[in-house]
Amino acid sequence: MEKTYSIEIAGVTRELPIVQINDNLSIASFVILGDTELVSVAAPEIVKKLPHVDVLLTAEAKGIPLVFEMSKLLDMERYIVARKSIKPYMNSPIIDEVVSITTQDKQLLCLEEKDVEYISPAKNCQ
């Protein structure tokens, strides 16, 4: 029988599979992509706990639908996604190298110039 970890979020329960990441680390694999019900109940609960924010930003990963729903609830016109590679349309991207717990490999996170301008302090002081 597969090992699982039970989690309840806003009345919705999921059984998360325990996944061996390496010899010393196992995690409960929480995949929210494609789980409309969970996104719909989790987003309002997270929004309730947020301080005032001007922008929501997520990595190009499983958090995208959650940040999308949160941005709707906050009446934001947009949210930002840090891409995992430099795209041809990016002018002067900002690039950071990170290590993900699930891949254990180095990955890039890239913001394109228009997103950098959108979140810059000068924009928020107007």
Short mmCIF file of the N, C-alpha and C atoms (twelve columns), coordinates in Angstrom:
data_MODEL
# 
_entry.id   MODEL 
# 
loop_
_atom_site.group_PDB 
_atom_site.id 
_atom_site.type_symbol 
_atom_site.label_atom_id 
_atom_site.label_alt_id 
_atom_site.label_comp_id 
_atom_site.label_asym_id 
_atom_site.label_seq_id 
_atom_site.Cartn_x 
_atom_site.Cartn_y 
_atom_site.Cartn_z 
_atom_site.pdbx_PDB_model_num 
ATOM 1   N N  . MET A 1   0.832   -1.181 0.000   1 
ATOM 2   C CA . MET A 1   0.000   0.000  0.000   1 
ATOM 3   C C  . MET A 1   0.884   1.255  0.000   1 
ATOM 4   N N  . GLU A 2   0.508   2.239  -0.823  1 
ATOM 5   C CA . GLU A 2   1.255   3.478  -0.954  1 
ATOM 6   C C  . GLU A 2   1.123   4.322  0.316   1 
ATOM 7   N N  . LYS A 3   2.256   4.868  0.775   1 
ATOM 8   C CA . LYS A 3   2.226   5.781  1.916   1 
ATOM 9   C C  . LYS A 3   1.662   7.120  1.461   1 
ATOM 10  N N  . THR A 4   0.788   7.695  2.292   1 
ATOM 11  C CA . THR A 4   0.213   9.002  1.978   1 
ATOM 12  C C  . THR A 4   0.203   9.880  3.220   1 
ATOM 13  N N  . TYR A 5   -0.014  11.150 2.991   1 
ATOM 14  C CA . TYR A 5   -0.176  12.133 4.056   1 
ATOM 15  C C  . TYR A 5   -1.491  12.842 3.787   1 
ATOM 16  N N  . SER A 6   -2.358  12.860 4.785   1 
ATOM 17  C CA . SER A 6   -3.667  13.494 4.632   1 
ATOM 18  C C  . SER A 6   -3.572  14.980 4.963   1 
ATOM 19  N N  . ILE A 7   -4.160  15.807 4.112   1 
ATOM 20  C CA . ILE A 7   -4.174  17.250 4.329   1 
ATOM 21  C C  . ILE A 7   -5.593  17.761 4.102   1 
ATOM 22  N N  . GLU A 8   -6.001  18.701 4.941   1 
ATOM 23  C CA . GLU A 8   -7.305  19.331 4.769   1 
ATOM 24  C C  . GLU A 8   -7.113  20.837 4.640   1 
ATOM 25  N N  . ILE A 9   -7.678  21.390 3.589   1 
ATOM 26  C CA . ILE A 9   -7.609  22.828 3.343   1 
ATOM 27  C C  . ILE A 9   -9.027  23.326 3.133   1 
ATOM 28  N N  . ALA A 10  -9.471  24.187 4.028   1 
ATOM 29  C CA . ALA A 10  -10.805 24.798 3.931   1 
ATOM 30  C C  . ALA A 10  -11.898 23.748 3.701   1 
ATOM 31  N N  . GLY A 11  -11.803 22.646 4.421   1 
ATOM 32  C CA . GLY A 11  -12.822 21.611 4.323   1 
ATOM 33  C C  . GLY A 11  -12.635 20.599 3.209   1 
ATOM 34  N N  . VAL A 12  -11.611 20.761 2.405   1 
ATOM 35  C CA . VAL A 12  -11.342 19.835 1.305   1 
ATOM 36  C C  . VAL A 12  -10.138 18.973 1.701   1 
ATOM 37  N N  . THR A 13  -10.306 17.668 1.637   1 
ATOM 38  C CA . THR A 13  -9.254  16.736 2.041   1 
ATOM 39  C C  . THR A 13  -8.613  16.091 0.818   1 
ATOM 40  N N  . ARG A 14  -7.311  15.964 0.877   1 
ATOM 41  C CA . ARG A 14  -6.554  15.266 -0.152  1 
ATOM 42  C C  . ARG A 14  -5.576  14.317 0.515   1 
ATOM 43  N N  . GLU A 15  -5.355  13.171 -0.113  1 
ATOM 44  C CA . GLU A 15  -4.330  12.223 0.307   1 
ATOM 45  C C  . GLU A 15  -3.122  12.434 -0.600  1 
ATOM 46  N N  . LEU A 16  -2.046  12.929 -0.019  1 
ATOM 47  C CA . LEU A 16  -0.846  13.229 -0.793  1 
ATOM 48  C C  . LEU A 16  0.116   12.046 -0.752  1 
ATOM 49  N N  . PRO A 17  0.594   11.609 -1.906  1 
ATOM 50  C CA . PRO A 17  1.566   10.509 -1.909  1 
ATOM 51  C C  . PRO A 17  2.900   10.969 -1.323  1 
ATOM 52  N N  . ILE A 18  3.538   10.100 -0.567  1 
ATOM 53  C CA . ILE A 18  4.873   10.377 -0.041  1 
ATOM 54  C C  . ILE A 18  5.873   9.984  -1.131  1 
ATOM 55  N N  . VAL A 19  6.700   10.943 -1.533  1 
ATOM 56  C CA . VAL A 19  7.645   10.739 -2.628  1 
ATOM 57  C C  . VAL A 19  9.074   10.862 -2.099  1 
ATOM 58  N N  . GLN A 20  9.897   9.875  -2.425  1 
ATOM 59  C CA . GLN A 20  11.308  9.882  -2.033  1 
ATOM 60  C C  . GLN A 20  12.061  10.820 -2.975  1 
ATOM 61  N N  . ILE A 21  12.618  11.896 -2.426  1 
ATOM 62  C CA . ILE A 21  13.371  12.864 -3.224  1 
ATOM 63  C C  . ILE A 21  14.825  12.442 -3.358  1 
ATOM 64  N N  . ASN A 22  15.406  12.027 -2.241  1 
ATOM 65  C CA . ASN A 22  16.764  11.472 -2.250  1 
ATOM 66  C C  . ASN A 22  16.884  10.528 -1.053  1 
ATOM 67  N N  . ASP A 23  18.088  10.062 -0.779  1 
ATOM 68  C CA . ASP A 23  18.272  9.082  0.305   1 
ATOM 69  C C  . ASP A 23  17.838  9.610  1.668   1 
ATOM 70  N N  . ASN A 24  17.887  10.919 1.849   1 
ATOM 71  C CA . ASN A 24  17.602  11.513 3.152   1 
ATOM 72  C C  . ASN A 24  16.322  12.331 3.205   1 
ATOM 73  N N  . LEU A 25  15.578  12.385 2.118   1 
ATOM 74  C CA . LEU A 25  14.428  13.283 2.087   1 
ATOM 75  C C  . LEU A 25  13.242  12.670 1.355   1 
ATOM 76  N N  . SER A 26  12.113  12.667 2.030   1 
ATOM 77  C CA . SER A 26  10.829  12.311 1.419   1 
ATOM 78  C C  . SER A 26  9.878   13.458 1.687   1 
ATOM 79  N N  . ILE A 27  8.987   13.724 0.737   1 
ATOM 80  C CA . ILE A 27  8.006   14.792 0.926   1 
ATOM 81  C C  . ILE A 27  6.619   14.290 0.543   1 
ATOM 82  N N  . ALA A 28  5.614   14.941 1.090   1 
ATOM 83  C CA . ALA A 28  4.245   14.701 0.646   1 
ATOM 84  C C  . ALA A 28  4.075   15.544 -0.616  1 
ATOM 85  N N  . SER A 29  3.819   14.925 -1.725  1 
ATOM 86  C CA . SER A 29  3.747   15.612 -3.014  1 
ATOM 87  C C  . SER A 29  2.397   16.305 -3.177  1 
ATOM 88  N N  . PHE A 30  2.439   17.616 -3.092  1 
ATOM 89  C CA . PHE A 30  1.233   18.437 -3.175  1 
ATOM 90  C C  . PHE A 30  1.160   19.061 -4.562  1 
ATOM 91  N N  . VAL A 31  0.279   18.529 -5.404  1 
ATOM 92  C CA . VAL A 31  0.128   19.028 -6.767  1 
ATOM 93  C C  . VAL A 31  -1.251  19.662 -6.888  1 
ATOM 94  N N  . ILE A 32  -1.263  20.979 -7.004  1 
ATOM 95  C CA . ILE A 32  -2.536  21.695 -7.083  1 
ATOM 96  C C  . ILE A 32  -2.962  21.932 -8.534  1 
ATOM 97  N N  . LEU A 33  -2.035  21.742 -9.476  1 
ATOM 98  C CA . LEU A 33  -2.365  21.906 -10.894 1 
ATOM 99  C C  . LEU A 33  -3.511  20.982 -11.272 1 
ATOM 100 N N  . GLY A 34  -4.537  21.525 -11.856 1 
ATOM 101 C CA . GLY A 34  -5.668  20.742 -12.303 1 
ATOM 102 C C  . GLY A 34  -6.725  20.482 -11.244 1 
ATOM 103 N N  . ASP A 35  -6.479  20.891 -10.007 1 
ATOM 104 C CA . ASP A 35  -7.422  20.651 -8.912  1 
ATOM 105 C C  . ASP A 35  -8.263  21.907 -8.678  1 
ATOM 106 N N  . THR A 36  -9.281  22.090 -9.517  1 
ATOM 107 C CA . THR A 36  -10.130 23.281 -9.466  1 
ATOM 108 C C  . THR A 36  -10.755 23.469 -8.096  1 
ATOM 109 N N  . GLU A 37  -11.245 22.392 -7.513  1 
ATOM 110 C CA . GLU A 37  -11.909 22.494 -6.209  1 
ATOM 111 C C  . GLU A 37  -10.951 23.033 -5.149  1 
ATOM 112 N N  . LEU A 38  -9.752  22.488 -5.094  1 
ATOM 113 C CA . LEU A 38  -8.795  22.907 -4.081  1 
ATOM 114 C C  . LEU A 38  -8.337  24.349 -4.300  1 
ATOM 115 N N  . VAL A 39  -8.072  24.720 -5.545  1 
ATOM 116 C CA . VAL A 39  -7.697  26.107 -5.846  1 
ATOM 117 C C  . VAL A 39  -8.801  27.058 -5.400  1 
ATOM 118 N N  . SER A 40  -10.050 26.695 -5.688  1 
ATOM 119 C CA . SER A 40  -11.190 27.559 -5.375  1 
ATOM 120 C C  . SER A 40  -11.390 27.783 -3.885  1 
ATOM 121 N N  . VAL A 41  -11.063 26.782 -3.065  1 
ATOM 122 C CA . VAL A 41  -11.231 26.967 -1.620  1 
ATOM 123 C C  . VAL A 41  -9.974  27.511 -0.948  1 
ATOM 124 N N  . ALA A 42  -8.805  27.218 -1.497  1 
ATOM 125 C CA . ALA A 42  -7.554  27.664 -0.887  1 
ATOM 126 C C  . ALA A 42  -7.291  29.150 -1.132  1 
ATOM 127 N N  . ALA A 43  -7.547  29.629 -2.338  1 
ATOM 128 C CA . ALA A 43  -7.234  31.013 -2.680  1 
ATOM 129 C C  . ALA A 43  -7.881  32.019 -1.727  1 
ATOM 130 N N  . PRO A 44  -9.186  31.930 -1.436  1 
ATOM 131 C CA . PRO A 44  -9.783  32.905 -0.512  1 
ATOM 132 C C  . PRO A 44  -9.170  32.842 0.890   1 
ATOM 133 N N  . GLU A 45  -8.796  31.652 1.330   1 
ATOM 134 C CA . GLU A 45  -8.196  31.521 2.662   1 
ATOM 135 C C  . GLU A 45  -6.822  32.181 2.714   1 
ATOM 136 N N  . ILE A 46  -6.052  32.037 1.655   1 
ATOM 137 C CA . ILE A 46  -4.734  32.682 1.602   1 
ATOM 138 C C  . ILE A 46  -4.897  34.195 1.521   1 
ATOM 139 N N  . VAL A 47  -5.818  34.652 0.686   1 
ATOM 140 C CA . VAL A 47  -6.062  36.094 0.531   1 
ATOM 141 C C  . VAL A 47  -6.434  36.725 1.867   1 
ATOM 142 N N  . LYS A 48  -7.217  36.040 2.671   1 
ATOM 143 C CA . LYS A 48  -7.612  36.559 3.995   1 
ATOM 144 C C  . LYS A 48  -6.401  36.824 4.888   1 
ATOM 145 N N  . LYS A 49  -5.348  36.051 4.699   1 
ATOM 146 C CA . LYS A 49  -4.175  36.144 5.569   1 
ATOM 147 C C  . LYS A 49  -3.078  37.065 5.026   1 
ATOM 148 N N  . LEU A 50  -3.238  37.519 3.796   1 
ATOM 149 C CA . LEU A 50  -2.225  38.382 3.186   1 
ATOM 150 C C  . LEU A 50  -2.286  39.800 3.739   1 
ATOM 151 N N  . PRO A 51  -1.131  40.410 3.929   1 
ATOM 152 C CA . PRO A 51  -1.142  41.861 4.153   1 
ATOM 153 C C  . PRO A 51  -1.459  42.518 2.809   1 
ATOM 154 N N  . HIS A 52  -1.551  43.832 2.782   1 
ATOM 155 C CA . HIS A 52  -1.772  44.506 1.499   1 
ATOM 156 C C  . HIS A 52  -0.598  44.180 0.575   1 
ATOM 157 N N  . VAL A 53  -0.901  43.809 -0.660  1 
ATOM 158 C CA . VAL A 53  0.132   43.551 -1.664  1 
ATOM 159 C C  . VAL A 53  -0.227  44.285 -2.946  1 
ATOM 160 N N  . ASP A 54  0.791   44.710 -3.669  1 
ATOM 161 C CA . ASP A 54  0.593   45.383 -4.949  1 
ATOM 162 C C  . ASP A 54  0.656   44.417 -6.117  1 
ATOM 163 N N  . VAL A 55  1.431   43.340 -5.951  1 
ATOM 164 C CA . VAL A 55  1.685   42.408 -7.043  1 
ATOM 165 C C  . VAL A 55  1.784   40.993 -6.479  1 
ATOM 166 N N  . LEU A 56  1.293   40.032 -7.246  1 
ATOM 167 C CA . LEU A 56  1.517   38.621 -6.933  1 
ATOM 168 C C  . LEU A 56  2.479   38.069 -7.975  1 
ATOM 169 N N  . LEU A 57  3.449   37.294 -7.524  1 
ATOM 170 C CA . LEU A 57  4.455   36.714 -8.407  1 
ATOM 171 C C  . LEU A 57  4.616   35.240 -8.045  1 
ATOM 172 N N  . THR A 58  4.686   34.390 -9.050  1 
ATOM 173 C CA . THR A 58  4.915   32.973 -8.834  1 
ATOM 174 C C  . THR A 58  5.918   32.457 -9.852  1 
ATOM 175 N N  . ALA A 59  6.538   31.342 -9.508  1 
ATOM 176 C CA . ALA A 59  7.403   30.671 -10.471 1 
ATOM 177 C C  . ALA A 59  6.525   29.967 -11.502 1 
ATOM 178 N N  . GLU A 60  7.098   29.716 -12.662 1 
ATOM 179 C CA . GLU A 60  6.415   28.959 -13.714 1 
ATOM 180 C C  . GLU A 60  6.338   27.514 -13.236 1 
ATOM 181 N N  . ALA A 61  5.297   27.261 -12.451 1 
ATOM 182 C CA . ALA A 61  5.174   25.957 -11.800 1 
ATOM 183 C C  . ALA A 61  3.742   25.741 -11.353 1 
ATOM 184 N N  . LYS A 62  3.588   24.852 -10.393 1 
ATOM 185 C CA . LYS A 62  2.261   24.437 -9.946  1 
ATOM 186 C C  . LYS A 62  1.451   25.529 -9.270  1 
ATOM 187 N N  . GLY A 63  2.071   26.612 -8.850  1 
ATOM 188 C CA . GLY A 63  1.359   27.689 -8.164  1 
ATOM 189 C C  . GLY A 63  0.598   28.630 -9.078  1 
ATOM 190 N N  . ILE A 64  0.749   28.489 -10.377 1 
ATOM 191 C CA . ILE A 64  0.115   29.428 -11.310 1 
ATOM 192 C C  . ILE A 64  -1.402  29.498 -11.134 1 
ATOM 193 N N  . PRO A 65  -2.136  28.384 -11.095 1 
ATOM 194 C CA . PRO A 65  -3.587  28.525 -10.949 1 
ATOM 195 C C  . PRO A 65  -3.995  29.163 -9.627  1 
ATOM 196 N N  . LEU A 66  -3.229  28.907 -8.576  1 
ATOM 197 C CA . LEU A 66  -3.542  29.507 -7.276  1 
ATOM 198 C C  . LEU A 66  -3.345  31.020 -7.308  1 
ATOM 199 N N  . VAL A 67  -2.253  31.470 -7.880  1 
ATOM 200 C CA . VAL A 67  -1.989  32.911 -7.972  1 
ATOM 201 C C  . VAL A 67  -2.991  33.572 -8.918  1 
ATOM 202 N N  . PHE A 68  -3.376  32.884 -9.974  1 
ATOM 203 C CA . PHE A 68  -4.410  33.408 -10.870 1 
ATOM 204 C C  . PHE A 68  -5.697  33.680 -10.090 1 
ATOM 205 N N  . GLU A 69  -6.143  32.683 -9.329  1 
ATOM 206 C CA . GLU A 69  -7.389  32.821 -8.549  1 
ATOM 207 C C  . GLU A 69  -7.251  33.907 -7.490  1 
ATOM 208 N N  . MET A 70  -6.107  33.982 -6.837  1 
ATOM 209 C CA . MET A 70  -5.886  35.026 -5.835  1 
ATOM 210 C C  . MET A 70  -5.917  36.406 -6.467  1 
ATOM 211 N N  . SER A 71  -5.330  36.549 -7.643  1 
ATOM 212 C CA . SER A 71  -5.332  37.854 -8.311  1 
ATOM 213 C C  . SER A 71  -6.753  38.289 -8.671  1 
ATOM 214 N N  . LYS A 72  -7.596  37.331 -9.044  1 
ATOM 215 C CA . LYS A 72  -9.005  37.653 -9.312  1 
ATOM 216 C C  . LYS A 72  -9.694  38.142 -8.045  1 
ATOM 217 N N  . LEU A 73  -9.481  37.451 -6.951  1 
ATOM 218 C CA . LEU A 73  -10.105 37.824 -5.687  1 
ATOM 219 C C  . LEU A 73  -9.638  39.190 -5.191  1 
ATOM 220 N N  . LEU A 74  -8.411  39.551 -5.531  1 
ATOM 221 C CA . LEU A 74  -7.844  40.841 -5.120  1 
ATOM 222 C C  . LEU A 74  -8.093  41.946 -6.147  1 
ATOM 223 N N  . ASP A 75  -8.876  41.649 -7.177  1 
ATOM 224 C CA . ASP A 75  -9.165  42.607 -8.253  1 
ATOM 225 C C  . ASP A 75  -7.901  43.168 -8.896  1 
ATOM 226 N N  . MET A 76  -6.915  42.320 -9.074  1 
ATOM 227 C CA . MET A 76  -5.677  42.743 -9.728  1 
ATOM 228 C C  . MET A 76  -5.825  42.557 -11.233 1 
ATOM 229 N N  . GLU A 77  -5.273  43.480 -11.980 1 
ATOM 230 C CA . GLU A 77  -5.365  43.372 -13.436 1 
ATOM 231 C C  . GLU A 77  -4.414  42.329 -13.997 1 
ATOM 232 N N  . ARG A 78  -3.387  41.961 -13.224 1 
ATOM 233 C CA . ARG A 78  -2.433  40.963 -13.690 1 
ATOM 234 C C  . ARG A 78  -1.616  40.406 -12.540 1 
ATOM 235 N N  . TYR A 79  -0.915  39.337 -12.815 1 
ATOM 236 C CA . TYR A 79  0.061   38.759 -11.888 1 
ATOM 237 C C  . TYR A 79  1.292   38.430 -12.724 1 
ATOM 238 N N  . ILE A 80  2.387   38.131 -12.051 1 
ATOM 239 C CA . ILE A 80  3.655   37.917 -12.739 1 
ATOM 240 C C  . ILE A 80  4.086   36.458 -12.591 1 
ATOM 241 N N  . VAL A 81  4.609   35.897 -13.669 1 
ATOM 242 C CA . VAL A 81  5.150   34.542 -13.650 1 
ATOM 243 C C  . VAL A 81  6.636   34.619 -14.001 1 
ATOM 244 N N  . ALA A 82  7.473   34.152 -13.074 1 
ATOM 245 C CA . ALA A 82  8.909   34.047 -13.356 1 
ATOM 246 C C  . ALA A 82  9.102   32.767 -14.160 1 
ATOM 247 N N  . ARG A 83  9.584   32.924 -15.383 1 
ATOM 248 C CA . ARG A 83  9.746   31.787 -16.291 1 
ATOM 249 C C  . ARG A 83  10.991  30.985 -15.934 1 
ATOM 250 N N  . LYS A 84  11.034  29.713 -16.348 1 
ATOM 251 C CA . LYS A 84  12.145  28.827 -16.008 1 
ATOM 252 C C  . LYS A 84  13.271  28.844 -17.040 1 
ATOM 253 N N  . SER A 85  13.103  29.648 -18.058 1 
ATOM 254 C CA . SER A 85  14.166  29.806 -19.048 1 
ATOM 255 C C  . SER A 85  13.982  31.160 -19.724 1 
ATOM 256 N N  . ILE A 86  15.029  31.630 -20.345 1 
ATOM 257 C CA . ILE A 86  14.957  32.888 -21.076 1 
ATOM 258 C C  . ILE A 86  14.198  32.637 -22.375 1 
ATOM 259 N N  . LYS A 87  13.164  33.405 -22.605 1 
ATOM 260 C CA . LYS A 87  12.331  33.260 -23.799 1 
ATOM 261 C C  . LYS A 87  12.773  34.278 -24.849 1 
ATOM 262 N N  . PRO A 88  12.576  33.952 -26.128 1 
ATOM 263 C CA . PRO A 88  13.018  34.855 -27.195 1 
ATOM 264 C C  . PRO A 88  12.411  36.259 -27.109 1 
ATOM 265 N N  . TYR A 89  11.229  36.392 -26.546 1 
ATOM 266 C CA . TYR A 89  10.582  37.707 -26.471 1 
ATOM 267 C C  . TYR A 89  11.107  38.568 -25.323 1 
ATOM 268 N N  . MET A 90  11.950  38.032 -24.478 1 
ATOM 269 C CA . MET A 90  12.426  38.767 -23.305 1 
ATOM 270 C C  . MET A 90  13.543  39.721 -23.666 1 
ATOM 271 N N  . ASN A 91  13.333  40.983 -23.326 1 
ATOM 272 C CA . ASN A 91  14.372  42.000 -23.470 1 
ATOM 273 C C  . ASN A 91  14.977  42.255 -22.102 1 
ATOM 274 N N  . SER A 92  16.272  42.173 -21.982 1 
ATOM 275 C CA . SER A 92  16.985  42.447 -20.728 1 
ATOM 276 C C  . SER A 92  16.356  41.750 -19.520 1 
ATOM 277 N N  . PRO A 93  16.215  40.428 -19.570 1 
ATOM 278 C CA . PRO A 93  15.601  39.742 -18.434 1 
ATOM 279 C C  . PRO A 93  16.482  39.776 -17.191 1 
ATOM 280 N N  . ILE A 94  15.839  39.731 -16.039 1 
ATOM 281 C CA . ILE A 94  16.545  39.511 -14.782 1 
ATOM 282 C C  . ILE A 94  16.520  38.004 -14.552 1 
ATOM 283 N N  . ILE A 95  17.674  37.437 -14.226 1 
ATOM 284 C CA . ILE A 95  17.804  35.981 -14.107 1 
ATOM 285 C C  . ILE A 95  18.373  35.640 -12.737 1 
ATOM 286 N N  . ASP A 96  17.777  34.642 -12.092 1 
ATOM 287 C CA . ASP A 96  18.299  34.144 -10.823 1 
ATOM 288 C C  . ASP A 96  18.351  32.625 -10.899 1 
ATOM 289 N N  . GLU A 97  19.387  32.066 -10.313 1 
ATOM 290 C CA . GLU A 97  19.529  30.616 -10.286 1 
ATOM 291 C C  . GLU A 97  19.098  30.115 -8.912  1 
ATOM 292 N N  . VAL A 98  18.209  29.129 -8.899  1 
ATOM 293 C CA . VAL A 98  17.675  28.577 -7.649  1 
ATOM 294 C C  . VAL A 98  17.772  27.055 -7.695  1 
ATOM 295 N N  . VAL A 99  17.615  26.423 -6.531  1 
ATOM 296 C CA . VAL A 99  17.561  24.972 -6.455  1 
ATOM 297 C C  . VAL A 99  16.192  24.596 -5.907  1 
ATOM 298 N N  . SER A 100 15.458  23.802 -6.656  1 
ATOM 299 C CA . SER A 100 14.129  23.360 -6.259  1 
ATOM 300 C C  . SER A 100 14.234  22.106 -5.401  1 
ATOM 301 N N  . ILE A 101 13.413  22.039 -4.357  1 
ATOM 302 C CA . ILE A 101 13.414  20.871 -3.479  1 
ATOM 303 C C  . ILE A 101 12.986  19.610 -4.235  1 
ATOM 304 N N  . THR A 102 12.098  19.757 -5.211  1 
ATOM 305 C CA . THR A 102 11.582  18.569 -5.890  1 
ATOM 306 C C  . THR A 102 12.502  18.064 -6.998  1 
ATOM 307 N N  . THR A 103 13.257  18.945 -7.647  1 
ATOM 308 C CA . THR A 103 14.148  18.486 -8.712  1 
ATOM 309 C C  . THR A 103 15.578  18.297 -8.237  1 
ATOM 310 N N  . GLN A 104 15.949  18.987 -7.153  1 
ATOM 311 C CA . GLN A 104 17.305  18.927 -6.606  1 
ATOM 312 C C  . GLN A 104 18.345  19.437 -7.599  1 
ATOM 313 N N  . ASP A 105 17.911  20.097 -8.639  1 
ATOM 314 C CA . ASP A 105 18.814  20.642 -9.651  1 
ATOM 315 C C  . ASP A 105 18.709  22.159 -9.668  1 
ATOM 316 N N  . LYS A 106 19.747  22.774 -10.225 1 
ATOM 317 C CA . LYS A 106 19.707  24.219 -10.414 1 
ATOM 318 C C  . LYS A 106 18.710  24.544 -11.517 1 
ATOM 319 N N  . GLN A 107 17.937  25.594 -11.298 1 
ATOM 320 C CA . GLN A 107 16.984  26.079 -12.295 1 
ATOM 321 C C  . GLN A 107 17.113  27.584 -12.399 1 
ATOM 322 N N  . LEU A 108 16.715  28.106 -13.544 1 
ATOM 323 C CA . LEU A 108 16.673  29.553 -13.712 1 
ATOM 324 C C  . LEU A 108 15.268  30.060 -13.441 1 
ATOM 325 N N  . LEU A 109 15.178  31.254 -12.889 1 
ATOM 326 C CA . LEU A 109 13.925  32.000 -12.839 1 
ATOM 327 C C  . LEU A 109 14.196  33.321 -13.532 1 
ATOM 328 N N  . CYS A 110 13.376  33.646 -14.524 1 
ATOM 329 C CA . CYS A 110 13.621  34.805 -15.375 1 
ATOM 330 C C  . CYS A 110 12.405  35.713 -15.423 1 
ATOM 331 N N  . LEU A 111 12.652  36.993 -15.229 1 
ATOM 332 C CA . LEU A 111 11.599  37.997 -15.394 1 
ATOM 333 C C  . LEU A 111 11.921  38.848 -16.601 1 
ATOM 334 N N  . GLU A 112 10.919  39.058 -17.428 1 
ATOM 335 C CA . GLU A 112 11.146  39.904 -18.588 1 
ATOM 336 C C  . GLU A 112 11.074  41.376 -18.188 1 
ATOM 337 N N  . GLU A 113 11.587  42.219 -19.049 1 
ATOM 338 C CA . GLU A 113 11.722  43.649 -18.769 1 
ATOM 339 C C  . GLU A 113 10.394  44.308 -18.381 1 
ATOM 340 N N  . LYS A 114 9.302   43.996 -19.081 1 
ATOM 341 C CA . LYS A 114 8.022   44.656 -18.764 1 
ATOM 342 C C  . LYS A 114 7.516   44.250 -17.378 1 
ATOM 343 N N  . ASP A 115 7.809   43.021 -16.943 1 
ATOM 344 C CA . ASP A 115 7.416   42.595 -15.599 1 
ATOM 345 C C  . ASP A 115 8.278   43.274 -14.537 1 
ATOM 346 N N  . VAL A 116 9.560   43.426 -14.828 1 
ATOM 347 C CA . VAL A 116 10.458  44.128 -13.918 1 
ATOM 348 C C  . VAL A 116 9.980   45.568 -13.747 1 
ATOM 349 N N  . GLU A 117 9.625   46.217 -14.841 1 
ATOM 350 C CA . GLU A 117 9.110   47.591 -14.768 1 
ATOM 351 C C  . GLU A 117 7.807   47.643 -13.972 1 
ATOM 352 N N  . TYR A 118 6.954   46.654 -14.141 1 
ATOM 353 C CA . TYR A 118 5.663   46.622 -13.459 1 
ATOM 354 C C  . TYR A 118 5.824   46.534 -11.943 1 
ATOM 355 N N  . ILE A 119 6.825   45.813 -11.477 1 
ATOM 356 C CA . ILE A 119 7.007   45.649 -10.036 1 
ATOM 357 C C  . ILE A 119 8.047   46.599 -9.440  1 
ATOM 358 N N  . SER A 120 8.626   47.462 -10.258 1 
ATOM 359 C CA . SER A 120 9.673   48.361 -9.760  1 
ATOM 360 C C  . SER A 120 9.094   49.357 -8.761  1 
ATOM 361 N N  . PRO A 121 9.915   49.770 -7.785  1 
ATOM 362 C CA . PRO A 121 9.455   50.730 -6.779  1 
ATOM 363 C C  . PRO A 121 8.989   52.052 -7.399  1 
ATOM 364 N N  . ALA A 122 9.618   52.479 -8.479  1 
ATOM 365 C CA . ALA A 122 9.225   53.752 -9.121  1 
ATOM 366 C C  . ALA A 122 7.782   53.680 -9.596  1 
ATOM 367 N N  . LYS A 123 7.352   52.524 -10.114 1 
ATOM 368 C CA . LYS A 123 5.973   52.347 -10.578 1 
ATOM 369 C C  . LYS A 123 5.014   52.473 -9.413  1 
ATOM 370 N N  . ASN A 124 5.391   51.929 -8.264  1 
ATOM 371 C CA . ASN A 124 4.509   51.906 -7.110  1 
ATOM 372 C C  . ASN A 124 4.472   53.219 -6.352  1 
ATOM 373 N N  . CYS A 125 5.344   54.146 -6.700  1 
ATOM 374 C CA . CYS A 125 5.364   55.442 -6.006  1 
ATOM 375 C C  . CYS A 125 4.537   56.487 -6.744  1 
ATOM 376 N N  . GLN A 126 3.987   56.146 -7.890  1 
ATOM 377 C CA . GLN A 126 3.248   57.126 -8.685  1 
ATOM 378 C C  . GLN A 126 1.892   57.417 -8.092  1 
# 
